[in-house]
Coordinates of C-alpha atoms in Angstrom, one line a residue:
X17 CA -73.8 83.5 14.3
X18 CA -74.6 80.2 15.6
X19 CA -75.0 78.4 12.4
X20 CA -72.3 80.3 10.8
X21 CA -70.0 78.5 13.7
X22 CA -71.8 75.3 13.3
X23 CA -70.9 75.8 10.0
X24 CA -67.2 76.0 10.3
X25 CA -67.1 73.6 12.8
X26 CA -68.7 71.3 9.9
X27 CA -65.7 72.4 7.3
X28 CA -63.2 71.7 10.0
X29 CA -64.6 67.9 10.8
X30 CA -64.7 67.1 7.1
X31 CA -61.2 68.3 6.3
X32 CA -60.1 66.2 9.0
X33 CA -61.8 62.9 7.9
X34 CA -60.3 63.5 4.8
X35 CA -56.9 63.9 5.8
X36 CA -57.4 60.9 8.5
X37 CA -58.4 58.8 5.3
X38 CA -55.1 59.6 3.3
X39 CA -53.6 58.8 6.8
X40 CA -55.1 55.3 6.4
X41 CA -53.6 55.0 3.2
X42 CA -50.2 55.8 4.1
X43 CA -50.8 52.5 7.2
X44 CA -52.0 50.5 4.6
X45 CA -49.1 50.8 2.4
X46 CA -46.6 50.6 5.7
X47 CA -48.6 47.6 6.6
X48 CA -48.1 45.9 3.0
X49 CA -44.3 47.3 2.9
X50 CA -43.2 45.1 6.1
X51 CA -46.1 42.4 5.5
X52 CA -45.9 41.5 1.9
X53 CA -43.9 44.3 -0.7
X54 CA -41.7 42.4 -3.3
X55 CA -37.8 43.2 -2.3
X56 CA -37.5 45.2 -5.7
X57 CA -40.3 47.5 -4.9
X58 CA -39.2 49.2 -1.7
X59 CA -37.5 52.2 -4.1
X60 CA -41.2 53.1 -4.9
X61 CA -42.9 52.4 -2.1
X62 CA -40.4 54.6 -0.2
X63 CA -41.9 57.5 -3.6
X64 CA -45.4 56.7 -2.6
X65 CA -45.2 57.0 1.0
X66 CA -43.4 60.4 0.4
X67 CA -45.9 61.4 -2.1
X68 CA -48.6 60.6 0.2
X69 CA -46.5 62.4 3.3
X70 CA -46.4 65.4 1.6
X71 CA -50.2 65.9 0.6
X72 CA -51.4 64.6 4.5
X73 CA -48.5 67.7 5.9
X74 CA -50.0 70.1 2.8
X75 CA -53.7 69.3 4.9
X76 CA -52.4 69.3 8.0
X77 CA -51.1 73.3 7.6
X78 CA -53.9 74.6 4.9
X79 CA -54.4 78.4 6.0
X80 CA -58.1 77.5 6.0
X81 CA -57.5 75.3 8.8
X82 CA -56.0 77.4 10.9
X83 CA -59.3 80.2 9.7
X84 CA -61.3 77.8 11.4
X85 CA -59.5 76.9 14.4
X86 CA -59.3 80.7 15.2
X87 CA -62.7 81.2 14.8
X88 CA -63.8 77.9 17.2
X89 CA -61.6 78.3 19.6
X90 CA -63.6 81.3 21.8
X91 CA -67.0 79.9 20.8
X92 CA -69.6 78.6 22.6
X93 CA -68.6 74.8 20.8
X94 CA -65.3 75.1 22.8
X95 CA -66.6 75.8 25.7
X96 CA -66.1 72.5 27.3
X97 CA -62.5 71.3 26.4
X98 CA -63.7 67.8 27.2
X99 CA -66.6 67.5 25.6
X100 CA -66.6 65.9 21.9
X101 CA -66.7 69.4 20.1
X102 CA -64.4 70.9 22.5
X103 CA -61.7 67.7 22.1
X104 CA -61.7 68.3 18.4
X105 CA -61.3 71.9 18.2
X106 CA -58.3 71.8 21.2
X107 CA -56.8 69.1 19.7
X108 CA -56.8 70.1 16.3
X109 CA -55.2 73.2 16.9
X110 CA -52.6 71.8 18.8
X111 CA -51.9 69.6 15.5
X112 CA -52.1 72.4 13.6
X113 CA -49.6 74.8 15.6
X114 CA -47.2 71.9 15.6
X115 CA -47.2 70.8 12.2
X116 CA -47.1 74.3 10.7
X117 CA -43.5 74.3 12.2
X118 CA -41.8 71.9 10.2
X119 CA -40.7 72.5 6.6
X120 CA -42.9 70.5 4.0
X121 CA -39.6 69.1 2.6
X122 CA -38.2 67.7 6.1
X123 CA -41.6 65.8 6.3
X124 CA -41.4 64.5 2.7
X125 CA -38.0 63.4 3.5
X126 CA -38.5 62.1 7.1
X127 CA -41.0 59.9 5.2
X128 CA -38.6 59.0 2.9
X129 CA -35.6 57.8 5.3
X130 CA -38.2 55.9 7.3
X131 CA -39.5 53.1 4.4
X132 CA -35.8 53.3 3.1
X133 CA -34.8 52.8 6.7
X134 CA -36.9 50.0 7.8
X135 CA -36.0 47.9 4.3
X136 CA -32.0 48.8 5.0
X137 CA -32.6 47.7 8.9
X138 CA -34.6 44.3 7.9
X139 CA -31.5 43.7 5.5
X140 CA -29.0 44.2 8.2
X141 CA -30.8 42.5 11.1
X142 CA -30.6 39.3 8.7
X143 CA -27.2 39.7 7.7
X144 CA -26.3 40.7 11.5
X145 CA -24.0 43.9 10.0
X146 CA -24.7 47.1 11.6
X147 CA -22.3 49.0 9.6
X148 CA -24.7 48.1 6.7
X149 CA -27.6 50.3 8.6
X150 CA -25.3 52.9 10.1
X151 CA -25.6 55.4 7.6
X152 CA -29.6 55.0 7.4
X153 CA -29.4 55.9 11.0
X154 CA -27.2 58.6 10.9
X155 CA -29.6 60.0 8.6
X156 CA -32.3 59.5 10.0
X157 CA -30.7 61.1 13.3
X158 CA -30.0 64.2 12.2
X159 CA -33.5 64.3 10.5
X160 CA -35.1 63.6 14.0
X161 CA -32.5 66.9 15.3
X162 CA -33.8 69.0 12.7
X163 CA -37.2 67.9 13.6
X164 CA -37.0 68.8 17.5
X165 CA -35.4 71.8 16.7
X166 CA -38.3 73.4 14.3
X167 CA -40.6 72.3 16.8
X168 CA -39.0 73.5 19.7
X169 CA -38.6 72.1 23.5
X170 CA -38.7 73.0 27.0
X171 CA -35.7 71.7 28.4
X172 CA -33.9 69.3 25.5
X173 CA -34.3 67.9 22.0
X174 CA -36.1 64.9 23.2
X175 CA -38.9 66.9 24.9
X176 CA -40.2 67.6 21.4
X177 CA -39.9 63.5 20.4
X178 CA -41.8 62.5 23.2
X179 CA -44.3 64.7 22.8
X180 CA -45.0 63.0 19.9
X181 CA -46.0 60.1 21.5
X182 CA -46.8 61.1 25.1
X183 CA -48.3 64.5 25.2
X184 CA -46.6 67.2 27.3
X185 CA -44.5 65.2 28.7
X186 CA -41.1 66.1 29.6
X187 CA -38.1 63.9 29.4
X188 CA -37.0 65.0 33.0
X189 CA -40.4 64.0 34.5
X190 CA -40.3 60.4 32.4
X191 CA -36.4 59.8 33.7
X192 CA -37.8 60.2 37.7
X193 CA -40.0 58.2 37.2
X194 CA -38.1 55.2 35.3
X195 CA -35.4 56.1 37.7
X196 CA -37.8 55.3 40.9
X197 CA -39.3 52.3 39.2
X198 CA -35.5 50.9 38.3
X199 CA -34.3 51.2 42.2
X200 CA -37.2 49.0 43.1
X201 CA -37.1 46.4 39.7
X202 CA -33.2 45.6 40.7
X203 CA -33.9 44.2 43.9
X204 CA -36.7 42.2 42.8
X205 CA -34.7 40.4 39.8
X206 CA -31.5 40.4 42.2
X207 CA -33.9 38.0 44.0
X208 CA -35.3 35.7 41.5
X209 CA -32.0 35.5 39.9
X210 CA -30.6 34.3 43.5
X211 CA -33.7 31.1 43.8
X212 CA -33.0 27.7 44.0
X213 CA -36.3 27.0 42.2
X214 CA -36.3 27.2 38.2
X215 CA -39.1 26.8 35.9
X216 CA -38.7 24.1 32.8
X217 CA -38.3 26.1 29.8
X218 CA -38.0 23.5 27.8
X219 CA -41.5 22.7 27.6
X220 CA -41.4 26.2 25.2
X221 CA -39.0 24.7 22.8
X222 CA -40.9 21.1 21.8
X223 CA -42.6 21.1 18.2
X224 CA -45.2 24.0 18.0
X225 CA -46.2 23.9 14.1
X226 CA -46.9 27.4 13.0
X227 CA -50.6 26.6 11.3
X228 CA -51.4 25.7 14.7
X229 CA -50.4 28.4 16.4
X230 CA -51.5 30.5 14.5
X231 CA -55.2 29.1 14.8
X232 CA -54.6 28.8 18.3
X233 CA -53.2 32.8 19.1
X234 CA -56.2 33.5 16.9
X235 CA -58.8 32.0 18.6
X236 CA -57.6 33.1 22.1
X237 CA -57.6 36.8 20.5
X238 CA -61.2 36.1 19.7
X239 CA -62.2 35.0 23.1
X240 CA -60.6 38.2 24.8
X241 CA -63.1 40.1 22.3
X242 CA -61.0 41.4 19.3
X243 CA -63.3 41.0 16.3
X244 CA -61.7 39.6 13.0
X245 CA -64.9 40.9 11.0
X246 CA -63.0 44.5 11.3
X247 CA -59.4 42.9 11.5
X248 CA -57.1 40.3 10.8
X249 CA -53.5 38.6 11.4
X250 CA -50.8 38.6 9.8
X251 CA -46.7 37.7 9.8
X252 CA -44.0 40.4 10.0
X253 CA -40.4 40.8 10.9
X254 CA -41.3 42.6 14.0
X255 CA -44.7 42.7 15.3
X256 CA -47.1 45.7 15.6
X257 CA -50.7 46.8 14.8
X258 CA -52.3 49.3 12.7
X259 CA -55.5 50.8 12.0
X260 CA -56.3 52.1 8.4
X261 CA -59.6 53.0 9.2
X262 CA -62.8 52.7 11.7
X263 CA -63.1 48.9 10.7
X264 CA -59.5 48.1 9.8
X265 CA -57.8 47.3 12.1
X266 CA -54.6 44.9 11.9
X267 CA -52.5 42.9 13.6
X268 CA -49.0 40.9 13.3
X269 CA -46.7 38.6 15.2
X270 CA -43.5 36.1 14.4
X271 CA -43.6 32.7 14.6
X272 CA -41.0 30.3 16.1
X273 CA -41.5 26.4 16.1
X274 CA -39.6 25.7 18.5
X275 CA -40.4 28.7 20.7
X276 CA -44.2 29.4 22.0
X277 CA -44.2 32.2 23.6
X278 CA -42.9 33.9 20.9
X279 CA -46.0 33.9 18.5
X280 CA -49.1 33.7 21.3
X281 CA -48.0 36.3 23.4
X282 CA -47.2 38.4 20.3
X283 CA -50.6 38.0 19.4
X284 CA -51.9 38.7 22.9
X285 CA -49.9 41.9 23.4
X286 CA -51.3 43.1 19.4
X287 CA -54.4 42.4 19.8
X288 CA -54.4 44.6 23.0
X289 CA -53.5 47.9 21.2
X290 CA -56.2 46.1 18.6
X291 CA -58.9 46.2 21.4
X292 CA -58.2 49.8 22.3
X293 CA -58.8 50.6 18.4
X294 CA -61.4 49.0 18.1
X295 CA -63.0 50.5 21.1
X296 CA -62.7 54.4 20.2
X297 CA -65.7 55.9 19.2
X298 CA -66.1 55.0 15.5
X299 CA -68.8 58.0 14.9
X300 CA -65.4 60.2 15.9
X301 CA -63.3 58.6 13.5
X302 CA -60.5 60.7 11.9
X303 CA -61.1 63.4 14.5
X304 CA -59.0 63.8 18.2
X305 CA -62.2 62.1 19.7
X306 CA -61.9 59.0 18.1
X307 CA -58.1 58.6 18.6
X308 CA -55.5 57.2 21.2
X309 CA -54.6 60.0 23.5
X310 CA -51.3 58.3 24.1
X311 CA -48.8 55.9 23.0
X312 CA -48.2 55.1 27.0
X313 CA -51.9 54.2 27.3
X314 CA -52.3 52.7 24.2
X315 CA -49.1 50.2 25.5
X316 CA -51.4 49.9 29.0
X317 CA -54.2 48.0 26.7
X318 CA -51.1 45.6 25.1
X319 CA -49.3 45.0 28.1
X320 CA -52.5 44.3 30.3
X321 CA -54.0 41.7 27.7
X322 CA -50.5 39.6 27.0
X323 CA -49.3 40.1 30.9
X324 CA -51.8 40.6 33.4
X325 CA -54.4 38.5 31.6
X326 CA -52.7 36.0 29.3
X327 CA -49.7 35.4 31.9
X328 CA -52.0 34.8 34.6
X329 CA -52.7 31.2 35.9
X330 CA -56.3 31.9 35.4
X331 CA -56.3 32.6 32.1
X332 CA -54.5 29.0 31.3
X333 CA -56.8 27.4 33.7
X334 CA -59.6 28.3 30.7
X335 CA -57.4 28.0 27.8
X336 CA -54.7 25.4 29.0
X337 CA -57.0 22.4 28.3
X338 CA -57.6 24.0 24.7
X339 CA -53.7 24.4 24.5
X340 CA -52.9 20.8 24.9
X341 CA -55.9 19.3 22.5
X342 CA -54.0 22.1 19.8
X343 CA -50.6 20.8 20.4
X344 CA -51.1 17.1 21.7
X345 CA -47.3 16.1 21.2
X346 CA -45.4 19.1 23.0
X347 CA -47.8 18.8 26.1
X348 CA -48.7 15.4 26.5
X349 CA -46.6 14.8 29.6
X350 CA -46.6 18.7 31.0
X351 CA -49.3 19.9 34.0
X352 CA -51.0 23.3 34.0
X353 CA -48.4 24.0 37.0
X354 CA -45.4 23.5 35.5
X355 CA -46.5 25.5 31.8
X356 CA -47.5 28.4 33.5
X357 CA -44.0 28.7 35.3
X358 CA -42.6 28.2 32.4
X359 CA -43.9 31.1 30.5
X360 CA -43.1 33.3 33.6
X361 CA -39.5 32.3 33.2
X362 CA -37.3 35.1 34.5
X363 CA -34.4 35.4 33.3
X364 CA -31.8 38.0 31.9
X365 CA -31.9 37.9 27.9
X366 CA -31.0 40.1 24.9
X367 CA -34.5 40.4 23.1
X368 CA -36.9 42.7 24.4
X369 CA -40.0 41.5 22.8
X370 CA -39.3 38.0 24.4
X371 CA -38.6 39.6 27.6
X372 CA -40.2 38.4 31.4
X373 CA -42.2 40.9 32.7
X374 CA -39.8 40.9 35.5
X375 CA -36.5 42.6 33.2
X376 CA -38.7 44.5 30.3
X377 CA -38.3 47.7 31.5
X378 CA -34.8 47.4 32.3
X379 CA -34.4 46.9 28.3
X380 CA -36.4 49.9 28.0
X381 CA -34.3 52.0 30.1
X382 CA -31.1 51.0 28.2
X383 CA -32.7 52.1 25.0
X384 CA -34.2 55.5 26.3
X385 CA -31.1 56.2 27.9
X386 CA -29.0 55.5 24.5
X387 CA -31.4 57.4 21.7
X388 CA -31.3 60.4 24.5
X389 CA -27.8 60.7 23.9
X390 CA -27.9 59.9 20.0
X391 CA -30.3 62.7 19.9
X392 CA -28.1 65.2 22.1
X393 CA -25.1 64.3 19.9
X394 CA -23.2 62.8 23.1
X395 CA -22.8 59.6 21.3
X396 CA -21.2 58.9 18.2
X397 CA -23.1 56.3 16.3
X398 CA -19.7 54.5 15.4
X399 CA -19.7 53.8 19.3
X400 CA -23.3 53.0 19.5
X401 CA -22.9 49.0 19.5
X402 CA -20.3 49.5 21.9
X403 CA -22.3 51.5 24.4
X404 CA -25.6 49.0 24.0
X405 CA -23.4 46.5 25.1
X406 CA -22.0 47.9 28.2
X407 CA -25.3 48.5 29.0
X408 CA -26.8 45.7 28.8
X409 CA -24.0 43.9 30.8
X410 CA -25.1 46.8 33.6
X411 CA -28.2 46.4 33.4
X412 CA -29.1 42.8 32.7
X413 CA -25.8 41.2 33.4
X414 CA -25.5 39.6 30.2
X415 CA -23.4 40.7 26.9
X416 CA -25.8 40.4 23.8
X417 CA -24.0 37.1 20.7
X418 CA -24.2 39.3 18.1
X419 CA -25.6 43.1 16.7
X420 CA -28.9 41.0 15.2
X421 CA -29.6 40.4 18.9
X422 CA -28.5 43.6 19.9
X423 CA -28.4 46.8 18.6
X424 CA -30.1 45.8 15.5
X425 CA -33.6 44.1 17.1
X426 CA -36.2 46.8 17.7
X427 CA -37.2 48.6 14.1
X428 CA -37.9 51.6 16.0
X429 CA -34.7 54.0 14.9
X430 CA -34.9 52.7 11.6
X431 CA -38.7 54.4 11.0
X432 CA -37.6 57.8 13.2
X433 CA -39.9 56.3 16.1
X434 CA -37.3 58.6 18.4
X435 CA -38.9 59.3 21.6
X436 CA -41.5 55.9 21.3
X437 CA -39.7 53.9 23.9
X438 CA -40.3 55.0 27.3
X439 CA -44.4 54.8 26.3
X440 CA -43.5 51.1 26.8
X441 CA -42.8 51.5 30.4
X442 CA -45.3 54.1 30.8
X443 CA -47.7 51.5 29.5
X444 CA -46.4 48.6 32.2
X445 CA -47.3 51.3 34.5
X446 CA -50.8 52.5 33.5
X447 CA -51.9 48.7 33.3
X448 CA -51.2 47.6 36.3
X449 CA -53.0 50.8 37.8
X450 CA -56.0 50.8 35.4
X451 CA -55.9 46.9 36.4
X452 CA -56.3 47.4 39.7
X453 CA -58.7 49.7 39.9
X454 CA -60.5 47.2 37.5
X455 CA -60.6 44.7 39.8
X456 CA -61.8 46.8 42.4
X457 CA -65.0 48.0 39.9
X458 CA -65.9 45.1 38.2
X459 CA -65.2 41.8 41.0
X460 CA -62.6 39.2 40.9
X461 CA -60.8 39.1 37.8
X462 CA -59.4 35.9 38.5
X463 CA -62.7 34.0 38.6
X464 CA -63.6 35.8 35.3
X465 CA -60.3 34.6 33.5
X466 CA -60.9 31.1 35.0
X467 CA -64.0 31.2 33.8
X468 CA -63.4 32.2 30.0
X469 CA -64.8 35.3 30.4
X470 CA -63.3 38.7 29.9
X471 CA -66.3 40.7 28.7
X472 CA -66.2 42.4 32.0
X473 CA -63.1 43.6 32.1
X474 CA -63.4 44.9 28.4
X475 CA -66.4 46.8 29.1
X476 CA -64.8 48.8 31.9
X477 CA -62.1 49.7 29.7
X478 CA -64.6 50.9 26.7
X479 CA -66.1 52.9 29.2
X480 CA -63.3 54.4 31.2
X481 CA -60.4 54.4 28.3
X482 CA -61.5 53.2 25.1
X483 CA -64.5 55.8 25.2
X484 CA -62.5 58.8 26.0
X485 CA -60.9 59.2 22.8
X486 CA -58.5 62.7 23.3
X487 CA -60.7 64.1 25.8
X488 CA -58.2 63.7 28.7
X489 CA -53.8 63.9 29.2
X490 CA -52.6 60.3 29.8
X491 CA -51.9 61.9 33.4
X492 CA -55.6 63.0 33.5
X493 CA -57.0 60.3 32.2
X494 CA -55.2 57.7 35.0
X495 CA -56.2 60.5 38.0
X496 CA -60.0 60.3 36.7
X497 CA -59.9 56.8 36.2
X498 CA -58.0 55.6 39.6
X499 CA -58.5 58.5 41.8
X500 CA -54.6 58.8 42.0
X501 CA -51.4 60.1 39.9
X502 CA -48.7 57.7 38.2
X503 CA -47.3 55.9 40.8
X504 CA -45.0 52.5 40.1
X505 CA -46.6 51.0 43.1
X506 CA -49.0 48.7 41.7
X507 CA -47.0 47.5 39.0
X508 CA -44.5 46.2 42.1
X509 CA -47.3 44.7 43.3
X510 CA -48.1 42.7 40.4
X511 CA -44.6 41.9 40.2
X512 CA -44.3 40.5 43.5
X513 CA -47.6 39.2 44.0
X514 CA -46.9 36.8 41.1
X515 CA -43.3 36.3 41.4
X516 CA -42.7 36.0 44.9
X517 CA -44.7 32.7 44.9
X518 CA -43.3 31.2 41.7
X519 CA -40.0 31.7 43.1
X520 CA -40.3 31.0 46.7
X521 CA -39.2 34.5 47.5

């Protein structure tokens, strides 16, 4: 009996790591579609990534699959739910009862709408002409309906999005929370927004050349521990990372002459989610033990590398001398002092990726809030430029130029990412907890930083996030690691630990 369970355990890993390697596939082709694809050729890259959709969903329901995951889940190899065995077999059938809800068809054409999407959205966002996109997204809408109602939910349609992203969470739960953290944000910006003392922004905008950043975001990437022998860098439209296999892993950013926070803290924030990749347990690869648990933890890794690290005045006292022998001619005349107030600018503005981390999760809320009511068919998408608008001038007190710099900047809706946007606040959230609990384990952080060295704060995240693969809920996994739920204290903290100084508040 024993080996005959061994045995199946055996079939089940290897049909995984097969199915995880067509996964990779499918990111590598996504990768080369907004990296480097020839205009012409989206028409068949939106076929192959179909194609490719198709087989991955054929693997991801096989009968046999479900044969196995039967016959593990009362044996002795699940006895432990956390342990590696146990992950795998738990998580895998959780897949498995998921996925054998949706239609092969609604998957293939999901697929579809989402590479035919992202071109139609890039076109649009350059052309600044929503009604161009509108019909991808209306599409792509009521694919994202079809898909929350085959899956089912326990209280609304987006219950069954998020839960793509942030397991067993429930919308209601995620709203509290934002809700809670928004009554204390308002106060804080309400504040900064009232100081007499303004950082010099223009120091930003002087002549960055983009071969030089680029070397530069690079090499600070390197320091912080991310290892370009198992990744690399690259330019998009809108920056992300992703992994194509156990030594793949990739990153982007967007470069702006005249802007430098733009590129660097792109980089930063990228080669965050790159760490957490590259710290999962490679021997686990293509199985639940060797995978993110969460998008809202995986944005705690991004968020804490480009904020609470690479914002931080220690981090620039290491790397600030290296900053002005790289650009010699925008920083000849500008101290340590007055840079690092500058890229802590607060100020309401349209673009979220550029956002302080003062008003980010105020953008986040506006776009929660909106694909809610997309989703729940209380917003027509005719009125949807309208309504991002009038929330923005609510919550940010500012009225976005133009659709490129409003409705039409975050690819997200365009690729049926529906559901993906609260793991960004979620993430602000986790970091600051995981980072001080960090602080608390390992010494002074800011010494480290100051120091050049970050090897101590990477190790404790291998061991207490990277490490842990699937094995815990994001809500578990923060309880285990700082002894406490959720809570948005810490982050307020941060906020005002840093601001309130800056600002003389």
């Amino acid at each position: 009996m024993t080996s005959d369970i061994h045995d199946t355990y055996a079939r089940l890993r290897d049909h995984a790591r097969t199915t995880s390697a067509l996964a990779g596939i499918d990111a590598l082709l996504g990768w080369d579609e907004r990296c480097l694809l020839p205009i012409k050729a989206g028409e068949y890259r939106a076929e192959q990534m179909t194609l490719l959709a198709g087989m991955i969903h054929d693997r991801q329901t096989d009968r046999r699959l479900g044969d196995w995951l039967a016959k593990l889940a009362d044996s002795p190899l699940a006895a432990d739910p956390t342990s590696e065995m146990g992950t795998n077999i738990r998580q895998l059938r959780r897949q498995y009862e998921k996925k054998t809800k949706l239609p092969k068809s609604l998957v293939e054409e999901l697929a579809r709408a989402s590479v035919r999407g992202q071109q139609i959205w890039q076109e649009a966002r350059e052309s600044d002409n929503f009604a161009h996109f509108k019909p991808a997204l209306a599409q792509m809408i009521e694919l994202k309906r079809q898909e929350a109602d085959a899956l089912g939910y326990a209280e609304t349609r987006y219950d069954a999005l998020l839960d793509d992203y942030e397991q067993g969470a429930l919308t209601s739960h995620v709203a509290r929370v934002l809700e809670q953290l928004r009554e204390q944000l308002v106060p804080l910006v309400r504040a900064i927004a009232d100081s007499t003392r303004r950082p010099d922004v223009t120091v930003l905008e002087r002549k960055y050349p983009i071969d030089v950043q680029h070397s530069f975001g690079r090499d600070a990437a390197t320091r912080i521990g991310f290892d370009f022998a198992s990744g690399r860098l690259d330019v998009t439209a809108h920056p992300f990372c992703s992994t194509m296999g156990p030594f793949d892993v990739r990153l982007t950013t967007r470069y702006d002459e005249r802007y430098f926070n733009s590129g660097f803290f792109g980089i930063l924030h990228e080669a965050g989610h790159g760490l957490y990749e590259q710290g999962l347990p490679a021997e686990q690869y293509g199985l639940p033990a060797g995978e993110a648990i969460s998008l809202g933890i995986h944005e705690s890794q991004s968020r804490m590398w480009e904020n609470l690290v690479g914002r931080s005045e220690a981090f620039w006292q290491h790397h600030y001398p290296l900053a002005c022998t790289a650009f010699p001619e925008a920083l000849f005349d500008v101290g340590l002092e007055r840079f690092h107030f500058a890229i802590n600018d607060v100020r309401p503005s349209p673009i979220r990726v550029e956002a302080d981390e003062a008003t980010y999760n105020l953008h986040i809320l506006v776009r929660f809030e909106l694909e809610q009511a997309l989703i729940n068919g209380d917003l027509p998408i005719d009125d949807l430029p309208a309504a991002w608008n009038e929330k923005y001038h609510v919550a940010l007190g500012i009225t976005p130029p133009n659709d490129a710099d409003g409705v039409l900047q975050d690819i997200h809706w365009s690729a049926g990412l529906i559901g993906y946007f609260a793991t960004y606040s979620l993430g602000n959230l986790y970091a600051s907890q995981f980072f001080e609990q960090a602080a608390d384990d390992v010494g002074p952080l800011d010494e480290q930083f100051a120091a050049g060295e970050y090897r101590p704060l990477l190790d404790w995240l291998r061991t207490k996030i990277h490490s842990q693969g699937q094995r815990f809920t994001a809500a578990e996994l923060v309880k285990r690691v700082t002894g406490r739920p959720l809570d948005h204290a810490p982050l307020m903290r941060h906020l005002w630990g840093k601001f309130g100084p800056l600002y003389n508040l």
